[in-house]
């Protein structure tokens, strides 16, 4: 059994934040692929949702990572 008094590693503390950043990167990749294929659709509602959603999820991921790094 793991020692209950030991502190979790940095990777364990940042795991959710890293996961959110990876999902955001995939969303930005999806936006970029669609934009490169069909630049005339760059202002569509769906494209804006991909972009804004990816940026929001990325910002949440970065905040979670910063919060985990500040923990002793």
PDB file of C-alpha atoms in Angstrom:
ATOM      1  CA  UNK A   1       0.000   0.000   0.000  1.00  0.00           C
ATOM      2  CA  UNK A   2       1.186   3.524  -0.667  1.00  0.00           C
ATOM      3  CA  UNK A   3       2.312   5.601   2.254  1.00  0.00           C
ATOM      4  CA  UNK A   4      -0.628   7.891   3.219  1.00  0.00           C
ATOM      5  CA  UNK A   5       1.687  10.556   4.626  1.00  0.00           C
ATOM      6  CA  UNK A   6       3.695  11.077   1.443  1.00  0.00           C
ATOM      7  CA  UNK A   7       2.857  14.044  -0.761  1.00  0.00           C
ATOM      8  CA  UNK A   8       1.764  13.406  -4.346  1.00  0.00           C
ATOM      9  CA  UNK A   9       4.307  14.005  -7.086  1.00  0.00           C
ATOM     10  CA  UNK A  10       4.244  17.041  -9.332  1.00  0.00           C
ATOM     11  CA  UNK A  11       2.792  14.994 -12.188  1.00  0.00           C
ATOM     12  CA  UNK A  12      -0.058  13.791  -9.987  1.00  0.00           C
ATOM     13  CA  UNK A  13      -0.835  17.319  -8.833  1.00  0.00           C
ATOM     14  CA  UNK A  14      -0.804  18.744 -12.377  1.00  0.00           C
ATOM     15  CA  UNK A  15      -2.566  15.842 -14.117  1.00  0.00           C
ATOM     16  CA  UNK A  16      -5.992  17.452 -14.536  1.00  0.00           C
ATOM     17  CA  UNK A  17      -4.472  20.732 -15.720  1.00  0.00           C
ATOM     18  CA  UNK A  18      -2.306  18.928 -18.251  1.00  0.00           C
ATOM     19  CA  UNK A  19      -5.342  16.999 -19.446  1.00  0.00           C
ATOM     20  CA  UNK A  20      -7.312  20.226 -19.962  1.00  0.00           C
ATOM     21  CA  UNK A  21      -4.377  21.750 -21.874  1.00  0.00           C
ATOM     22  CA  UNK A  22      -4.163  18.679 -24.114  1.00  0.00           C
ATOM     23  CA  UNK A  23      -7.897  18.836 -24.874  1.00  0.00           C
ATOM     24  CA  UNK A  24      -7.515  22.558 -25.657  1.00  0.00           C
ATOM     25  CA  UNK A  25      -4.613  21.811 -28.008  1.00  0.00           C
ATOM     26  CA  UNK A  26      -6.753  19.258 -29.853  1.00  0.00           C
ATOM     27  CA  UNK A  27      -9.553  21.821 -30.160  1.00  0.00           C
ATOM     28  CA  UNK A  28      -7.168  24.440 -31.524  1.00  0.00           C
ATOM     29  CA  UNK A  29      -5.807  21.870 -33.955  1.00  0.00           C
ATOM     30  CA  UNK A  30      -9.368  21.142 -35.119  1.00  0.00           C
ATOM     31  CA  UNK A  31      -9.977  24.879 -35.581  1.00  0.00           C
ATOM     32  CA  UNK A  32      -6.710  25.321 -37.510  1.00  0.00           C
ATOM     33  CA  UNK A  33      -7.371  22.327 -39.769  1.00  0.00           C
ATOM     34  CA  UNK A  34     -10.827  23.605 -40.676  1.00  0.00           C
ATOM     35  CA  UNK A  35      -9.546  27.149 -41.154  1.00  0.00           C
ATOM     36  CA  UNK A  36      -6.780  25.981 -43.500  1.00  0.00           C
ATOM     37  CA  UNK A  37      -9.173  23.821 -45.501  1.00  0.00           C
ATOM     38  CA  UNK A  38     -12.044  26.337 -45.719  1.00  0.00           C
ATOM     39  CA  UNK A  39     -10.868  29.862 -44.834  1.00  0.00           C
ATOM     40  CA  UNK A  40     -14.183  31.328 -45.985  1.00  0.00           C
ATOM     41  CA  UNK A  41     -15.879  29.612 -42.999  1.00  0.00           C
ATOM     42  CA  UNK A  42     -13.597  31.236 -40.407  1.00  0.00           C
ATOM     43  CA  UNK A  43     -16.405  33.448 -39.109  1.00  0.00           C
ATOM     44  CA  UNK A  44     -19.003  30.686 -38.719  1.00  0.00           C
ATOM     45  CA  UNK A  45     -20.627  30.110 -35.355  1.00  0.00           C
ATOM     46  CA  UNK A  46     -19.249  26.586 -35.092  1.00  0.00           C
ATOM     47  CA  UNK A  47     -15.725  27.803 -35.794  1.00  0.00           C
ATOM     48  CA  UNK A  48     -16.033  30.501 -33.143  1.00  0.00           C
ATOM     49  CA  UNK A  49     -17.290  27.905 -30.651  1.00  0.00           C
ATOM     50  CA  UNK A  50     -14.262  25.694 -31.344  1.00  0.00           C
ATOM     51  CA  UNK A  51     -11.892  28.631 -30.923  1.00  0.00           C
ATOM     52  CA  UNK A  52     -13.444  30.179 -27.819  1.00  0.00           C
ATOM     53  CA  UNK A  53     -14.083  26.802 -26.189  1.00  0.00           C
ATOM     54  CA  UNK A  54     -10.507  25.694 -26.771  1.00  0.00           C
ATOM     55  CA  UNK A  55      -9.102  28.931 -25.383  1.00  0.00           C
ATOM     56  CA  UNK A  56     -11.364  28.698 -22.332  1.00  0.00           C
ATOM     57  CA  UNK A  57     -10.436  25.083 -21.617  1.00  0.00           C
ATOM     58  CA  UNK A  58      -6.756  25.948 -22.107  1.00  0.00           C
ATOM     59  CA  UNK A  59      -7.012  28.848 -19.673  1.00  0.00           C
ATOM     60  CA  UNK A  60      -8.636  26.589 -17.078  1.00  0.00           C
ATOM     61  CA  UNK A  61      -5.853  24.050 -17.596  1.00  0.00           C
ATOM     62  CA  UNK A  62      -3.153  26.668 -17.129  1.00  0.00           C
ATOM     63  CA  UNK A  63      -4.844  27.944 -13.959  1.00  0.00           C
ATOM     64  CA  UNK A  64      -5.012  24.416 -12.552  1.00  0.00           C
ATOM     65  CA  UNK A  65      -1.336  23.836 -13.317  1.00  0.00           C
ATOM     66  CA  UNK A  66      -0.310  27.137 -11.709  1.00  0.00           C
ATOM     67  CA  UNK A  67      -2.425  26.303  -8.664  1.00  0.00           C
ATOM     68  CA  UNK A  68      -0.813  22.871  -8.390  1.00  0.00           C
ATOM     69  CA  UNK A  69       2.683  24.350  -8.713  1.00  0.00           C
ATOM     70  CA  UNK A  70       2.042  26.818  -5.884  1.00  0.00           C
ATOM     71  CA  UNK A  71       1.075  24.039  -3.499  1.00  0.00           C
ATOM     72  CA  UNK A  72       3.899  22.910  -1.241  1.00  0.00           C
TER      73      UNK A  72
END
